[in-house]
PDB file of C-alpha atoms in Angstrom:
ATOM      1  CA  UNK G   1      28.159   6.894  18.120  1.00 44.00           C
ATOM      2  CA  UNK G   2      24.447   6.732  19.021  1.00 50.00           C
ATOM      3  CA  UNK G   3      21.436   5.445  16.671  1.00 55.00           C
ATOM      4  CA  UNK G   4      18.882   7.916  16.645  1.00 53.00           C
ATOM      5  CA  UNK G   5      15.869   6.810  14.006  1.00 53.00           C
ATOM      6  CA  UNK G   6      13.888   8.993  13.636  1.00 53.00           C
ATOM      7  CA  UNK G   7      10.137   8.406  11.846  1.00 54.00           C
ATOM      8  CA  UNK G   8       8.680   9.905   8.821  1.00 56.00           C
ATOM      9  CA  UNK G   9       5.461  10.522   7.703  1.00 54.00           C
ATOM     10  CA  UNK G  10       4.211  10.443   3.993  1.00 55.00           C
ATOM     11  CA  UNK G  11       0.435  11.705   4.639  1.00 60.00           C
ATOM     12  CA  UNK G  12      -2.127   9.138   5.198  1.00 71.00           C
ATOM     13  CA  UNK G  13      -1.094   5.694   3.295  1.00 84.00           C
ATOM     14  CA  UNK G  14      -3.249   4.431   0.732  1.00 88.00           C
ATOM     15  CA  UNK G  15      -3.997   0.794   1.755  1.00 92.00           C
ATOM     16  CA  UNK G  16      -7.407   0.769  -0.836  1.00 93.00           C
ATOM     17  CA  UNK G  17      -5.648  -2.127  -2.478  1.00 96.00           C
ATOM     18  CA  UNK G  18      -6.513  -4.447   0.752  1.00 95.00           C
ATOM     19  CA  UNK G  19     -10.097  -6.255   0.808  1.00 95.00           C
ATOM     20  CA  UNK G  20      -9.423  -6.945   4.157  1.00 94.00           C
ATOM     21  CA  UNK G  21      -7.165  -6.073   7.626  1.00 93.00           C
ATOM     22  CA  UNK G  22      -5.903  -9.953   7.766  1.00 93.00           C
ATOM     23  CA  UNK G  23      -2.354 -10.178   7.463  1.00 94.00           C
ATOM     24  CA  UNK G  24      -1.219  -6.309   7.933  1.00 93.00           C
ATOM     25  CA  UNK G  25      -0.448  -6.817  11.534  1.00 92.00           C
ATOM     26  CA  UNK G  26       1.671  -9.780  10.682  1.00 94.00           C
ATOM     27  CA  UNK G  27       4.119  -8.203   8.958  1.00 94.00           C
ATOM     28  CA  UNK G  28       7.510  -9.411   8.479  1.00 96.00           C
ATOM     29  CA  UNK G  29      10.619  -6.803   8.067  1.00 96.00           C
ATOM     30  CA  UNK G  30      12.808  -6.223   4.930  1.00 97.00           C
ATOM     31  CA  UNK G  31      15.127  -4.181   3.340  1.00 97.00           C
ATOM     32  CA  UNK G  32      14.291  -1.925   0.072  1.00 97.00           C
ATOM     33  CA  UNK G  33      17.492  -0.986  -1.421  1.00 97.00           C
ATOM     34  CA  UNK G  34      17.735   2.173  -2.894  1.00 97.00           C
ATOM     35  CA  UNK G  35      19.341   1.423  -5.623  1.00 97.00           C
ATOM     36  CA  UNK G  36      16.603  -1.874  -6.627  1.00 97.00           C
ATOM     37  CA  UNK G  37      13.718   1.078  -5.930  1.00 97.00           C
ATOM     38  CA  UNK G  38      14.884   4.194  -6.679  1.00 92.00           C
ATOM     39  CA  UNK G  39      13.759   4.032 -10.452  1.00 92.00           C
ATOM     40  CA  UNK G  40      11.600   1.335 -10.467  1.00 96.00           C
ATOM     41  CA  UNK G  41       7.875   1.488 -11.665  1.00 96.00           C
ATOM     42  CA  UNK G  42       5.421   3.361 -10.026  1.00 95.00           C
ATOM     43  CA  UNK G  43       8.255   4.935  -7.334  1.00 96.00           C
ATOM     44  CA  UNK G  44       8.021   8.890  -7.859  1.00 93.00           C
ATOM     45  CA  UNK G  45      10.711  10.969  -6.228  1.00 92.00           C
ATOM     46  CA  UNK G  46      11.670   8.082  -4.359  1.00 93.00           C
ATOM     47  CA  UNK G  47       8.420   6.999  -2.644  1.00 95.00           C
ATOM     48  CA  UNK G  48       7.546   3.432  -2.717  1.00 96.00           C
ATOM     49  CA  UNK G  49       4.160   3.615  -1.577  1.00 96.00           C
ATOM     50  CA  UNK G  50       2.488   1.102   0.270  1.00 96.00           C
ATOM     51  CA  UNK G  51       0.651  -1.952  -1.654  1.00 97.00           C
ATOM     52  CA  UNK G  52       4.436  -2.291  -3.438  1.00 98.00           C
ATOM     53  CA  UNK G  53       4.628  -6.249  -4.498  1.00 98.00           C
ATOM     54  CA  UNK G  54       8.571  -7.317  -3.468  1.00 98.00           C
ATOM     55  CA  UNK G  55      10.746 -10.419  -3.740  1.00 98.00           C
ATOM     56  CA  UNK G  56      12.217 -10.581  -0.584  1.00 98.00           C
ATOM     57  CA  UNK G  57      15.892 -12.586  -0.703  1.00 97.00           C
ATOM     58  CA  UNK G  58      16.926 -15.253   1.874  1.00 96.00           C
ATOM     59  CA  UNK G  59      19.283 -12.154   3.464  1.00 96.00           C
ATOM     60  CA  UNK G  60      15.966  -9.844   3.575  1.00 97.00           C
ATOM     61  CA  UNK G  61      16.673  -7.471   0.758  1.00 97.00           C
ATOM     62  CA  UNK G  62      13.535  -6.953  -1.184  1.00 98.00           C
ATOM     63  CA  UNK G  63      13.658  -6.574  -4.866  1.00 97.00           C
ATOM     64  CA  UNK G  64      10.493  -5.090  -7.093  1.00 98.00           C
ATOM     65  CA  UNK G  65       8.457  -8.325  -8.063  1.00 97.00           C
ATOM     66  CA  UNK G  66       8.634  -9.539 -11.472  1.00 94.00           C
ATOM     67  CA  UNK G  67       5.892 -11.226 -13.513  1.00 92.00           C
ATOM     68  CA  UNK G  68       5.749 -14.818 -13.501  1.00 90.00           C
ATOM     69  CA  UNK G  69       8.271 -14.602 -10.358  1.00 93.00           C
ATOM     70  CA  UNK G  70       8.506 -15.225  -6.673  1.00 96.00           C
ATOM     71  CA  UNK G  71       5.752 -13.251  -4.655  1.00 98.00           C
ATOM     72  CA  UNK G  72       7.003 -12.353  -1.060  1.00 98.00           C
ATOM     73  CA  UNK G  73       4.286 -10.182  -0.395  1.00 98.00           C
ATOM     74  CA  UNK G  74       3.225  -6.580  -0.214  1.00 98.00           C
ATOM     75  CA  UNK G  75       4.575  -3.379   1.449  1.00 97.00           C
ATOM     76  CA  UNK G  76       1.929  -2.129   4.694  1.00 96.00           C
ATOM     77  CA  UNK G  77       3.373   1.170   4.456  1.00 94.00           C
ATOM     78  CA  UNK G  78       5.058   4.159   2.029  1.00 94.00           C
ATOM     79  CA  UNK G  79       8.785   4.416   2.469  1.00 94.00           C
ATOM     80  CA  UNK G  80      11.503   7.186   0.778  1.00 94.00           C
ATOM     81  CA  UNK G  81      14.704   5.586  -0.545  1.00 95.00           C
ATOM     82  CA  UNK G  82      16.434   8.748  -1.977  1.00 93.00           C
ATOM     83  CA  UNK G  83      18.744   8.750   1.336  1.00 93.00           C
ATOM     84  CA  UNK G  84      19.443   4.979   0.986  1.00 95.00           C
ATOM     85  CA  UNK G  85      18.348   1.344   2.090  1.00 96.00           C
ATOM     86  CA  UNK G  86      15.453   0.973   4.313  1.00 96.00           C
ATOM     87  CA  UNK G  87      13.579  -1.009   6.263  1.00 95.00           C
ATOM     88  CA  UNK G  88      10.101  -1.715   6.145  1.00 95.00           C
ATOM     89  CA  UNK G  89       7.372  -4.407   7.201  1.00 96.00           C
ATOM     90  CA  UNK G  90       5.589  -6.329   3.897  1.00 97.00           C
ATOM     91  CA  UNK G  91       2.428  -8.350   4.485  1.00 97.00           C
ATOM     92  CA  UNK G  92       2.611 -11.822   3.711  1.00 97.00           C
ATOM     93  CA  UNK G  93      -0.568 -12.947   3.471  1.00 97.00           C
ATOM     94  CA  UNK G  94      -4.000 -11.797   3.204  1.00 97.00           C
ATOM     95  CA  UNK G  95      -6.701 -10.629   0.411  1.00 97.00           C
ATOM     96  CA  UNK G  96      -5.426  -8.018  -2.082  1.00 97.00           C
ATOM     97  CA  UNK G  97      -7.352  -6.058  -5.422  1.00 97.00           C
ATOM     98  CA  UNK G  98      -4.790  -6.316  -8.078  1.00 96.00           C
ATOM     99  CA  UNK G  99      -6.667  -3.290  -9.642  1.00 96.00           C
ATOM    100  CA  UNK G 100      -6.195  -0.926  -6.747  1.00 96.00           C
ATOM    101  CA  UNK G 101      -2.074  -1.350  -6.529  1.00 97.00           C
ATOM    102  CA  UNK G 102      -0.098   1.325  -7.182  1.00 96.00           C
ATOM    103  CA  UNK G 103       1.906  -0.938  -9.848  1.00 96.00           C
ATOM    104  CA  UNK G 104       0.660  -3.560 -12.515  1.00 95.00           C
ATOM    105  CA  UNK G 105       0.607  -6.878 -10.847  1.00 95.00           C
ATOM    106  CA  UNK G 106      -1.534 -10.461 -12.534  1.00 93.00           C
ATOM    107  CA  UNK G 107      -1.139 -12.830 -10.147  1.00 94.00           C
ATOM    108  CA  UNK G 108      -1.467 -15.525 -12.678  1.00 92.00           C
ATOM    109  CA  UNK G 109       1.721 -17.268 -12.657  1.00 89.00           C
ATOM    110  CA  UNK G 110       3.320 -16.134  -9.496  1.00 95.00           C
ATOM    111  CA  UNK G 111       5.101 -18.316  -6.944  1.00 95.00           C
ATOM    112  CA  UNK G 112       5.626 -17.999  -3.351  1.00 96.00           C
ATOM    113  CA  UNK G 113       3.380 -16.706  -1.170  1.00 96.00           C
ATOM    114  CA  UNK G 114       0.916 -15.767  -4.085  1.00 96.00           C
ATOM    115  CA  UNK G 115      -0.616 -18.772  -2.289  1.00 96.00           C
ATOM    116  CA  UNK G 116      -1.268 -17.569   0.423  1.00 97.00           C
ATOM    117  CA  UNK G 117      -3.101 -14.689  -1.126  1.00 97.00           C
ATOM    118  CA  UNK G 118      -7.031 -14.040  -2.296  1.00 96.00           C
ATOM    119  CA  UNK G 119      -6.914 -12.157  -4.968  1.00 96.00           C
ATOM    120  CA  UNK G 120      -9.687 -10.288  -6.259  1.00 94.00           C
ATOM    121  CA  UNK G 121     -12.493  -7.259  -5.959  1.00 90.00           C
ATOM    122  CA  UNK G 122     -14.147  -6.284  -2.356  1.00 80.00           C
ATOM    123  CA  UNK G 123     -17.933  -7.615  -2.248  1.00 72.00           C
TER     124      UNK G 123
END
């Protein structure tokens, strides 16, 4: 049986939400389960577009961050789940506008790598 993947391209991705480049080249891979993402906020027909915040588990499935949880970081690109689980790279560090995500997300009171983060508006 041979592994073909194949590559898939969503239009240009939306990466407004970053102040700056630093940590997109850095990523670090995941899974997105489909069934974690299929319904979850802000994912329409599917897409989770890039800018998603995730909980990434110590096996490397990604869950949709929840408030006041464990920030793993943020997806670098857009990704389609309606076939099933996929992989994608999420940045783990770098500065991120809140406002310009394509979900709700107050860093105030998140864990992790929400550290690692500078969160706020570009100058």
């Amino acid at each position: 049986m041979g592994i073909n993947p194949t590559r898939k391209s969503y239009g240009r991705v939306n990466r407004s939400y970053l102040v700056t480049e630093t940590g997109v080249g850095d990523g670090i891979g995941c899974t997105l389960p489909k069934a974690a993402f299929e319904n979850a906020p802000g994912v329409e027909d599917g897409l989770v577009p890039a800018g998603y915040p995730v909980t990434v588990a110590a096996d490397g499935k990604a869950a949709p961050f929840a408030a006041g949880g464990e920030l793993s970081g943020f997806t670098i690109d857009s990704v389609n789940v309606t076939l099933g689980d996929e992989s994608i790279g999420y940045q783990w560090y770098g500065a991120i506008d809140p406002s310009k995500l394509p979900v709700d997300f107050d860093p105030a009171g998140a864990t992790g790598n929400a550290s690692k983060f500078y969160f706020g508006a570009k100058a």
